[in-house]
Short mmCIF file of C-alpha atoms in Angstrom, two decimals:
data_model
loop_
_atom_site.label_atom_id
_atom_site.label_comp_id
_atom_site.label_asym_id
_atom_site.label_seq_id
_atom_site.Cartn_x
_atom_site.Cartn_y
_atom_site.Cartn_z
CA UNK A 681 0.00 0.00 0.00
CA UNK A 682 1.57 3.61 -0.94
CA UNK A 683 1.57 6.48 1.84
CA UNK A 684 -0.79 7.82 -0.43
CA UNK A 685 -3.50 5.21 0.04
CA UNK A 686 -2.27 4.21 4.05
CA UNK A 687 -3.35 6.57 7.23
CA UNK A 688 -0.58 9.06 8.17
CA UNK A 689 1.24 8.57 11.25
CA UNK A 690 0.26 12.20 11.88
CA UNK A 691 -2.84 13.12 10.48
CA UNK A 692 -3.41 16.92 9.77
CA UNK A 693 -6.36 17.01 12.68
CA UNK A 694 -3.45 15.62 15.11
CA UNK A 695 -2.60 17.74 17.90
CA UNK A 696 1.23 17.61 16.63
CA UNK A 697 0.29 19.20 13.38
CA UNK A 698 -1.64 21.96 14.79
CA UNK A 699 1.43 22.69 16.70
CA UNK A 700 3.76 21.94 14.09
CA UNK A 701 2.15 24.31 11.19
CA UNK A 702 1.79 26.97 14.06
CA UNK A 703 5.63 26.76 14.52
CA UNK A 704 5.99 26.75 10.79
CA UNK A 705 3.99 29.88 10.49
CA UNK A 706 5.49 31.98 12.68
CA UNK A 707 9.24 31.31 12.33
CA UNK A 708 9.52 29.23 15.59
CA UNK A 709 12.63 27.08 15.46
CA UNK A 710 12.77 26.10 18.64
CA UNK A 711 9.56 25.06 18.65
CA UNK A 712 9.75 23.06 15.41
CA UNK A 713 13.12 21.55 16.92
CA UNK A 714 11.44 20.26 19.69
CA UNK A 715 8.46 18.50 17.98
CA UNK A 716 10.49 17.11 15.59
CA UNK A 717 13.31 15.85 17.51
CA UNK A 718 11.43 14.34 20.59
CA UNK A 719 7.40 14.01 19.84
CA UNK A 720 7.50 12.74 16.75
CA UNK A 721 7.64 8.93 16.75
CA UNK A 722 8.67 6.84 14.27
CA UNK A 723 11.95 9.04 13.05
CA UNK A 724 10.51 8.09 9.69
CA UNK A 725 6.82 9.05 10.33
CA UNK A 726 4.42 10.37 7.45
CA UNK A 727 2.89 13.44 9.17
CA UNK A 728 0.16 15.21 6.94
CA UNK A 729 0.31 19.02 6.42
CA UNK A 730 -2.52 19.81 3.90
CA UNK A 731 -5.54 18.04 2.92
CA UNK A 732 -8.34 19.68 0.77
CA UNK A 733 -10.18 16.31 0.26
CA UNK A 734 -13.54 18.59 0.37
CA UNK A 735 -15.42 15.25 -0.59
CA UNK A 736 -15.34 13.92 3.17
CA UNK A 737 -16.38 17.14 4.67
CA UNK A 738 -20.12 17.10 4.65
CA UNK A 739 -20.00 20.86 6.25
CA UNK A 740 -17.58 22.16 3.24
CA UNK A 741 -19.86 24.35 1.02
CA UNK A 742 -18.54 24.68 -2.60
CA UNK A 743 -19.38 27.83 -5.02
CA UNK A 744 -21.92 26.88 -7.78
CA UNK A 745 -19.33 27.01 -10.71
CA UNK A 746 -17.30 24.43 -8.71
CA UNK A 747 -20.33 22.27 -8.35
CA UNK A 748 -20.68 22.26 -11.91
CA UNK A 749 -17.60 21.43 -13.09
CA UNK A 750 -16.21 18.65 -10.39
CA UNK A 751 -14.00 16.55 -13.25
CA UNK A 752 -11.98 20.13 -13.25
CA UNK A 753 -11.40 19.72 -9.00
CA UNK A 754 -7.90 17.91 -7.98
CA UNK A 755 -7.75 17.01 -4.63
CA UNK A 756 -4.09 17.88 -3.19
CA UNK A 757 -3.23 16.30 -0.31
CA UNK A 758 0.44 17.27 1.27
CA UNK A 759 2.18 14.37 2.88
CA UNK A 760 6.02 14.40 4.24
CA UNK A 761 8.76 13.33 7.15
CA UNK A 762 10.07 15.39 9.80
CA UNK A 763 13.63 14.85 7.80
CA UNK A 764 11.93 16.52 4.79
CA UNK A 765 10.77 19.17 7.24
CA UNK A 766 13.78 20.01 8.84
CA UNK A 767 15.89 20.09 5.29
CA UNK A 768 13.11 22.07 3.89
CA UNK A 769 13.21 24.97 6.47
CA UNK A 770 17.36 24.55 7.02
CA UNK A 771 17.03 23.27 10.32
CA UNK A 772 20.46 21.45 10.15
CA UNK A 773 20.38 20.37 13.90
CA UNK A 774 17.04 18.48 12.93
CA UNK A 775 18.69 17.02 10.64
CA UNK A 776 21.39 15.69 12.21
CA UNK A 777 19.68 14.49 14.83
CA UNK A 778 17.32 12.38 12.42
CA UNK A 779 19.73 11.06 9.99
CA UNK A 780 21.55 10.20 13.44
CA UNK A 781 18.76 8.17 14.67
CA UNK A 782 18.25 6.21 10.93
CA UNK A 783 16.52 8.25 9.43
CA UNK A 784 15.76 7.63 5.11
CA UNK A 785 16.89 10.40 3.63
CA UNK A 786 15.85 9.10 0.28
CA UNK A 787 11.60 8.80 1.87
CA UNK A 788 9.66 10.86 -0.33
CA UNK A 789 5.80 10.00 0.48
CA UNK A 790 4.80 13.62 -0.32
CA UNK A 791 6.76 13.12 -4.10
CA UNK A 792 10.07 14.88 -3.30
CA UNK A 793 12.73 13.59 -0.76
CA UNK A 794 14.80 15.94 1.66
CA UNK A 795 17.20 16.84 -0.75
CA UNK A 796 14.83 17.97 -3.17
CA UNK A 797 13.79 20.47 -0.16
CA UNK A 798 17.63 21.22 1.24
CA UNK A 799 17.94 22.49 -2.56
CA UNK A 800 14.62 24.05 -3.00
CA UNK A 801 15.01 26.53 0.09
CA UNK A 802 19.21 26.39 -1.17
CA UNK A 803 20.29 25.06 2.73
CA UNK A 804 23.87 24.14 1.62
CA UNK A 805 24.26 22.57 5.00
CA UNK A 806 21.41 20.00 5.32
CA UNK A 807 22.18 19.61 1.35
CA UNK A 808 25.76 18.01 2.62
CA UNK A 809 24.75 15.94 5.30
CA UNK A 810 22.38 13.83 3.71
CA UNK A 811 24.54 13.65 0.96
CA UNK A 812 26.97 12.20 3.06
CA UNK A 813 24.66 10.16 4.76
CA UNK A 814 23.93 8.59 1.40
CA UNK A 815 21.21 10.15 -0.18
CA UNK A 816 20.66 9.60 -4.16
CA UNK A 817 22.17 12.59 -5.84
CA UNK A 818 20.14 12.07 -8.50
CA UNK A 819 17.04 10.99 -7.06
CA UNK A 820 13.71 11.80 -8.55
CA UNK A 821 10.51 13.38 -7.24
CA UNK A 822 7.58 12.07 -8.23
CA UNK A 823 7.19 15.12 -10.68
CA UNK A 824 10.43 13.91 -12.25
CA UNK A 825 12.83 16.17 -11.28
CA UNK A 826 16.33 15.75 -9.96
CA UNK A 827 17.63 18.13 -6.93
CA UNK A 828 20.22 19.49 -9.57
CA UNK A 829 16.59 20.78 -11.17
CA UNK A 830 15.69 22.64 -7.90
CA UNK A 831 18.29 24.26 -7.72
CA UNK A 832 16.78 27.30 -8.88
CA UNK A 833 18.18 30.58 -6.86
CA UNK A 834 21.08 32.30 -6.50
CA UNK A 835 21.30 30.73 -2.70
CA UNK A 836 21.40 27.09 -4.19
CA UNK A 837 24.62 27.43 -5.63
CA UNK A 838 26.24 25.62 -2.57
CA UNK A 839 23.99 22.66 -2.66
CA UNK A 840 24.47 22.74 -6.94
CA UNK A 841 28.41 22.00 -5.91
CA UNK A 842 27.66 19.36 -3.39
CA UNK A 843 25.59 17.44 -5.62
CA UNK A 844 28.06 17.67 -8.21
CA UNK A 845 30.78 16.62 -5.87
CA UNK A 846 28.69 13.59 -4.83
CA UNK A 847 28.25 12.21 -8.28
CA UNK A 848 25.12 13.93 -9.45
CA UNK A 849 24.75 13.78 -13.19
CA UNK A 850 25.03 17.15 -14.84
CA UNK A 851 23.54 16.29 -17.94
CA UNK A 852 20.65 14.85 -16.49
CA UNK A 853 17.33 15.27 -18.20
CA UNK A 854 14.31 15.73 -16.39
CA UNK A 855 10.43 16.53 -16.13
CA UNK A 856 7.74 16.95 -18.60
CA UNK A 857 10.39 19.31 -20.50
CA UNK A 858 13.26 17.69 -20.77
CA UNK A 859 15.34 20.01 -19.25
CA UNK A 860 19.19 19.82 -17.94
CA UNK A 861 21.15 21.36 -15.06
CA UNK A 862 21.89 24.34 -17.81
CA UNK A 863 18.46 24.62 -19.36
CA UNK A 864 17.01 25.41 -15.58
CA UNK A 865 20.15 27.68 -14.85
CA UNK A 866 19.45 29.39 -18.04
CA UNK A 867 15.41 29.52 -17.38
CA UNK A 868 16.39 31.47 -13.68
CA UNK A 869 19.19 33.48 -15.08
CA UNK A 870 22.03 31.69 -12.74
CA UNK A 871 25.02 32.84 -13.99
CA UNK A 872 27.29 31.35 -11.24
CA UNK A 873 25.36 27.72 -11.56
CA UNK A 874 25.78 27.79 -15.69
CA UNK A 875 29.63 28.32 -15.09
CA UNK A 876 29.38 25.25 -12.60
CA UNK A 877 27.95 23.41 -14.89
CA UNK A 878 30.15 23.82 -17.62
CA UNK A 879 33.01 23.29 -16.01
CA UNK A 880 31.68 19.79 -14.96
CA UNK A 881 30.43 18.92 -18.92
CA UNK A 882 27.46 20.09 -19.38
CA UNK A 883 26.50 20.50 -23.18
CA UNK A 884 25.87 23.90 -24.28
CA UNK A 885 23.85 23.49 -26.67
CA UNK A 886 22.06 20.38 -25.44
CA UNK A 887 18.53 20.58 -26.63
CA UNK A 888 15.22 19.86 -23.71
CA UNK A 889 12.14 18.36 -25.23
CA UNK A 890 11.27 21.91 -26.91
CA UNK A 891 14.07 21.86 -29.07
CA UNK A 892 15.79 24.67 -27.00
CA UNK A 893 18.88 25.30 -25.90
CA UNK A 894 20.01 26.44 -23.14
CA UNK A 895 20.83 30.29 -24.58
CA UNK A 896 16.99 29.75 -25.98
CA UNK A 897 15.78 29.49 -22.76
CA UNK A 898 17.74 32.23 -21.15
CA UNK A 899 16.59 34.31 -23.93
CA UNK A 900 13.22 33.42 -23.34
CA UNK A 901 12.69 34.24 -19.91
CA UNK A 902 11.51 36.85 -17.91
CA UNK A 903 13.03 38.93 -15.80
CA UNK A 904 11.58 41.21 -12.78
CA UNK A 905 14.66 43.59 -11.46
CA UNK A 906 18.13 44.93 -13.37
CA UNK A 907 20.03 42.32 -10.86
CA UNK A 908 17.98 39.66 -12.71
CA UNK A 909 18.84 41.43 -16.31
CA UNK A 910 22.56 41.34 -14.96
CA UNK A 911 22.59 38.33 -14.01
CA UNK A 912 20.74 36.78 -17.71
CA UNK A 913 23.13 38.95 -19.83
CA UNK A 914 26.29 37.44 -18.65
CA UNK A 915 24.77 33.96 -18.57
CA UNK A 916 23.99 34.19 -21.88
CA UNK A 917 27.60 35.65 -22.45
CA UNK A 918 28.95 33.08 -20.90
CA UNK A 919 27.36 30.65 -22.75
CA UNK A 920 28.13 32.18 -26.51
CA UNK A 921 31.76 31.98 -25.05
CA UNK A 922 31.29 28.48 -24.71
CA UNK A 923 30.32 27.47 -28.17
CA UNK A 924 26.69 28.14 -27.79
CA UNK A 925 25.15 28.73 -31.34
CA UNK A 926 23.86 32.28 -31.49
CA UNK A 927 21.18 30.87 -33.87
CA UNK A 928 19.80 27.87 -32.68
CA UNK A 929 16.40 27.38 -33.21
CA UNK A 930 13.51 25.73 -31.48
CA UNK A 931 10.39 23.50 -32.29
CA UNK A 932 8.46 26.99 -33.40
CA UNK A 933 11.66 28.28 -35.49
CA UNK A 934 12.26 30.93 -33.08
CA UNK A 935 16.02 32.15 -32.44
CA UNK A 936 17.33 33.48 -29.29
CA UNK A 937 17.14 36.65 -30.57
CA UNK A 938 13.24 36.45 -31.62
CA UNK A 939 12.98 35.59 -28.07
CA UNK A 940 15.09 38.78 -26.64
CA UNK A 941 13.09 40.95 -28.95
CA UNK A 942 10.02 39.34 -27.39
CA UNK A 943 10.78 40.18 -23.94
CA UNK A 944 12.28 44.09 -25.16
CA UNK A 945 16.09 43.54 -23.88
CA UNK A 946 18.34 45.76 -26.18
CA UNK A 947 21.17 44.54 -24.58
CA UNK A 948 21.24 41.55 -25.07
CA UNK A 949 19.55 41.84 -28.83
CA UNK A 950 22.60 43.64 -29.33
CA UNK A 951 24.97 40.72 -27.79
CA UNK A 952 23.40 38.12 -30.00
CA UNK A 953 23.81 40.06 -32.97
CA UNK A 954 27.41 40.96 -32.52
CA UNK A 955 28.23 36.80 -31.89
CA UNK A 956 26.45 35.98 -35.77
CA UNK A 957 22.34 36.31 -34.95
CA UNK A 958 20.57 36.21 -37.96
CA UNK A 959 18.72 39.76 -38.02
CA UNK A 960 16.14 38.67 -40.70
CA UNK A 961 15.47 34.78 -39.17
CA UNK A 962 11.33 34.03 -39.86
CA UNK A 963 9.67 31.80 -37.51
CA UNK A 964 7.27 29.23 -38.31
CA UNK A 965 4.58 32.28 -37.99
CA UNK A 966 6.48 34.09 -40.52
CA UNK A 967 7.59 36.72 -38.09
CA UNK A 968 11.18 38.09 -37.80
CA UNK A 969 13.19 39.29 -34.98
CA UNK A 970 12.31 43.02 -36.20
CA UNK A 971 8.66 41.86 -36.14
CA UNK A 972 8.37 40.78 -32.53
CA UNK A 973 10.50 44.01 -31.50
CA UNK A 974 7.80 45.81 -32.73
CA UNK A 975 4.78 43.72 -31.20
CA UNK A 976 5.95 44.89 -27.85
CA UNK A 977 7.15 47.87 -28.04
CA UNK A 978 4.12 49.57 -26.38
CA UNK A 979 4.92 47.23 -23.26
CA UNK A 980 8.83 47.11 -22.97
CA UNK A 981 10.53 50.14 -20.89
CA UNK A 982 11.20 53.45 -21.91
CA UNK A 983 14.60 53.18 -24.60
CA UNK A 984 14.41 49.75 -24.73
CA UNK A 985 12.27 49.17 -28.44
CA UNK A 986 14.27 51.90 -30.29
CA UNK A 987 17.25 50.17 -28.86
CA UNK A 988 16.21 47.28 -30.34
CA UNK A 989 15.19 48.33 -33.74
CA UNK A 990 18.08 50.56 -34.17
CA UNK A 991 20.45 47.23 -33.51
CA UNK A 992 18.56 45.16 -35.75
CA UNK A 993 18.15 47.67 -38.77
CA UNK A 994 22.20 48.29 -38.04
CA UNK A 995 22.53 44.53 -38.69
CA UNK A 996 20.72 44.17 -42.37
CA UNK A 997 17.29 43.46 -40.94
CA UNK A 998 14.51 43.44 -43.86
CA UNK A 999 12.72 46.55 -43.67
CA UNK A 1000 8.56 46.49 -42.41
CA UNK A 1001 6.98 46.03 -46.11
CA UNK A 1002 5.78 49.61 -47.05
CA UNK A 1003 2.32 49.07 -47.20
CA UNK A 1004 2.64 47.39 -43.62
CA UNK A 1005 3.70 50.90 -42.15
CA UNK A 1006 0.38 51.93 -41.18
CA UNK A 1007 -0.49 48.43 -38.99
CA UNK A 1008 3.49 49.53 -37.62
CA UNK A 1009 2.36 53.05 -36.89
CA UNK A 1010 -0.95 51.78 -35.49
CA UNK A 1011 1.08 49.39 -33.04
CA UNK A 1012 3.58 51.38 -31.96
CA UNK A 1013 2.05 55.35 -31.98
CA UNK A 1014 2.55 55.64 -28.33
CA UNK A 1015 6.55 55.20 -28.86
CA UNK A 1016 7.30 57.44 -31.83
CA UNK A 1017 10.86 56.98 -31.55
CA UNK A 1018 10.30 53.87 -32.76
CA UNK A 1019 8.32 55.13 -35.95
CA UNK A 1020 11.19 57.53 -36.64
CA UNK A 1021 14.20 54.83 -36.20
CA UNK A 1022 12.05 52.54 -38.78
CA UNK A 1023 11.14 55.59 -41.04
CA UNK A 1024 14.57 56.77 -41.29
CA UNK A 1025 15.67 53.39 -42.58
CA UNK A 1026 13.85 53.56 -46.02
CA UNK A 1027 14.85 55.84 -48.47
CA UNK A 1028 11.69 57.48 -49.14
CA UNK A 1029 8.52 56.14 -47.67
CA UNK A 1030 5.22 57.89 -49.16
CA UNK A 1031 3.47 59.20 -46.41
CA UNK A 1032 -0.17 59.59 -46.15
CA UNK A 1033 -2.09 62.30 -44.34
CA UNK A 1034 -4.84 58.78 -44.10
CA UNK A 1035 -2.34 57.87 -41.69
CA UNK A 1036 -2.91 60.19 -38.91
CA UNK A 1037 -6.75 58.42 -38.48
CA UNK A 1038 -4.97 55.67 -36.44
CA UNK A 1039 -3.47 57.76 -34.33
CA UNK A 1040 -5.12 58.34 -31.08
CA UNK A 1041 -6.15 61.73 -30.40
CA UNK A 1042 -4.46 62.05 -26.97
CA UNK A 1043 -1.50 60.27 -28.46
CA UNK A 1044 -0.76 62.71 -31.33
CA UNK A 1045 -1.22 66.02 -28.57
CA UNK A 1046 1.43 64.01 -26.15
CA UNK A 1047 3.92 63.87 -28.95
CA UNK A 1048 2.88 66.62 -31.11
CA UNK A 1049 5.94 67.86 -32.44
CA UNK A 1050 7.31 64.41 -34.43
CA UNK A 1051 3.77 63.47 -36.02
CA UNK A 1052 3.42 67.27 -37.12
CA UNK A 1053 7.42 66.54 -38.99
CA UNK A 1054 5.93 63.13 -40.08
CA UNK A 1055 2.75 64.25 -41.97
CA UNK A 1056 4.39 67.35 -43.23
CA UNK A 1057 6.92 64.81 -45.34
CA UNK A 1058 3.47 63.63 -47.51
CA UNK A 1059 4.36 66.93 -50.05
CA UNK A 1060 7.96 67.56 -48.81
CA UNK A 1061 11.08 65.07 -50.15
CA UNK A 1062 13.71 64.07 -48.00
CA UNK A 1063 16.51 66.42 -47.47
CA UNK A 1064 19.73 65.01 -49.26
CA UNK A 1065 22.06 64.53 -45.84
CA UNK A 1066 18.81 61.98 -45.15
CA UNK A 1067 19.55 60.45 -48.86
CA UNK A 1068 23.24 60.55 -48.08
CA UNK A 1069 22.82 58.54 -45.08
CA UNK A 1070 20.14 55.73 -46.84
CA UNK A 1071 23.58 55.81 -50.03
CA UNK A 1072 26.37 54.68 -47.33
CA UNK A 1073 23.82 52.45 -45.16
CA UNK A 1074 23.15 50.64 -48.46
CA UNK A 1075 26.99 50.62 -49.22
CA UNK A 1076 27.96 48.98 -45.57
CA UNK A 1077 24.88 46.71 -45.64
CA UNK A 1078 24.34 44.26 -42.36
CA UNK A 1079 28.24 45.76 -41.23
CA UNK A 1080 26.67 49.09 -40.42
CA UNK A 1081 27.47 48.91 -36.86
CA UNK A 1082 31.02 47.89 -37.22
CA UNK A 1083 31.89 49.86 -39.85
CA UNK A 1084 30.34 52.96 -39.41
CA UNK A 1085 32.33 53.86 -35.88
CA UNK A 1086 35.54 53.64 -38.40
CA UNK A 1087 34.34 55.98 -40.46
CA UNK A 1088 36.58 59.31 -40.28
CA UNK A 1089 33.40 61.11 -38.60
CA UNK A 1090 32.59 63.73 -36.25
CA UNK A 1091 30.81 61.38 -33.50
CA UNK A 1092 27.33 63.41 -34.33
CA UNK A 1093 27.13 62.06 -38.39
CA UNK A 1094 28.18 58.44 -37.09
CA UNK A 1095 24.97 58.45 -34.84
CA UNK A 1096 23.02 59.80 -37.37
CA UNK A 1097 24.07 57.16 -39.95
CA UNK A 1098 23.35 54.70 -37.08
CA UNK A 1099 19.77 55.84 -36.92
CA UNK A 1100 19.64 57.62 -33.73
CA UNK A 1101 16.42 59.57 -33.02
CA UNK A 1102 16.36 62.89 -32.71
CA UNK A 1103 12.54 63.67 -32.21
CA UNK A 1104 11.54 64.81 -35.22
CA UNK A 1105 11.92 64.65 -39.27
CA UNK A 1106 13.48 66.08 -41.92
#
């Protein structure tokens, strides 16, 4: 019979548990040291924290739209060992004390084992004394997952090393994704873990059951702070240093740098395209790097989407086909520097006083000034240092931002042939 099916040795209406979650709660070590390290009986006991089995409560009263769809409900039901406990909340004098008295520290009734929890909450400590009280390195939670896979902040970088030291497999692949050691590093933006990784021989460009790699991932994921930006920009220059392929693609076709444009990071657009990145790459969708740039641009921060375009335009991106320019001044109105980096990059572009209908009304008053220059160009030509620039921007092609900085130019004309805004047009 699995702990699932047989009665916990601590059921969650137990006076122990009460205590226990209490303790929990409120940060009460000493408390929590106590119950675990003299109440609770067997050292190995299955104590029950959660249970929202609703169907054997006959007072429990469900909304209607619950009622109505019960095949949706999943009943949860949390199940785990004081060892699990104590590695979970870095208790390592717990710990001790349990593995002391016999404890398993490979018991998982709740799905993950106390090294799965050591890593999770990144308690180097407890992390090493199981492992050295034999627990599986590479053991797997009933989700699939390895503790190498939980190791998922910048804290569990200490247990990352024991693991490794105690034979965990680095190139381990785990979950419903398929994911490595270096594709979660790359999905949390660990920098430090990536570097331990690869110095132990992990693949770089190792592909998870998405087709990404590990730059793919990085690429794809978001971050919340400029630590966490850092932090994902020299990952992902770490890992072009280590062979990774600048253009690898994934089950949808999309490059790293489709997925950078996605989530507005100029920065590292800019890294990807200096190591090879194909500016003018088309998904599966059809849709180019340029393409998703411009898709958010009303969402990314301020800078950021002119950033962006300007890099990939200075790399031999297409240009937005010219009938397509009102949908592009439609999407991106609210950030007109973006209109004017993607304007300035044609030639001549026939402008129509039509265009100013999808233009919000507030949004042409807030920026006033550039769509006045804009819809005065629909009887006015470009002025020839404008022509000039499109002449040597067509001579230098996709090299325009490595050539252009050698030109023998007052700093001004370089930025202006590298498309830099100005606010207006002429």
């Amino acid at each position: 019979m699995s702990s699932w099916d047989s009665p916990p040795d601590y059921p969650l209406s137990s006076d122990l548990v009460r205590r226990l979650k209490s303790a929990l709660a409120t940060g009460d070590k000493d408390t929590v040291q106590e119950l675990i390290c003299t109440e609770v009986e067997p050292v190995d006991a299955v104590i029950e924290l959660a249970n929202d089995d609703w169907m054997k409560e006959p007072s429990a009263q469900l909304p209607t739209g619950a009622l109505l769809g019960l095949w949706t409900l999943e009943y949860k039901r949390e199940l785990t060992t004081p060892l699990c406990i104590a590695a979970a909340h870095g208790h390592v004098f717990c710990v001790r004390h349990l593995l002391s008295h016999s404890a398993d520290p490979d018991a998982r009734p709740g799905g993950r084992g106390a090294l799965h929890e050591a890593c999770l909450g990144g308690h180097t400590a407890c992390t090493r004394l199981l492992l050295e009280h034999g627990a599986d390195p590479d053991l797997l939670s009933a989700e699939g997952l390895a503790p190498l896979h939980l190791c998922r902040t910048p804290a569990s970088l200490g247990c990352a090393q024991a693991l490794l030291e105690h034979g965990a497999t680095v190139q381990l692949e785990c979950g419903p994704g398929r994911d490595t050691p270096l594709h979660v590093a790359a999905q949390y933006g660990l920098d430090e873990h990536a570097q331990l990784y690869l110095g132990r021989g992990a693949r770089v460009d190792a592909r998870n059951g998405r087709g990404e790699t590990a730059l793919s991932a990085a690429c794809g994921a978001a971050t919340r702070s400029p630590d966490e930006h850092a932090r994902c920009l020299r990952l992902c220059a770490l890992l072009l240093r280590g062979g990774a392929a600048a253009d690898a693609r994934d089950e949808d076709e999309r490059s790293p740098l489709h997925k950078a444009c996605g989530r507005a990071r100029p920065s590292l657009c800019t890294l990807l395209l200096l190591h090879g990145a194909d500016a003018g790459a088309l998904d599966y969708g059809g849709a180019s790097p340029l393409a998703r740039a411009l898709q958010t641009a009303t969402c990314a921060p301020p800078a950021a989407p002119q950033r962006m375009v300007q890099a990939l335009l200075n790399h031999g991106s297409p240009l937005v086909w010219p009938d397509a320019f009102p949908k592009v001044l439609r999407t991106c109105a609210q950030v007109p520097a973006v209109i004017e980096v993607l304007f300035n990059s044609y030639t001549h572009l026939r402008v129509s006083e039509s265009w100013q209908e999808v233009i919000p009304e507030d949004v042409y008053q807030m920026h006033e000034p550039f769509y006045r220059s804009l819809f005065a160009l629909a009887h006015t030509p470009r002025c020839l240092r404008h022509l000039s620039r499109c002449a040597i921007r067509r001579l230098l092609g996709k090299k325009c931002f490595l050539l252009v900085p050698q030109l023998p130019l007052p700093e001004t004309l370089q930025t202006y042939l590298l498309l830099e805004p100005e606010g207006v047009l002429h």
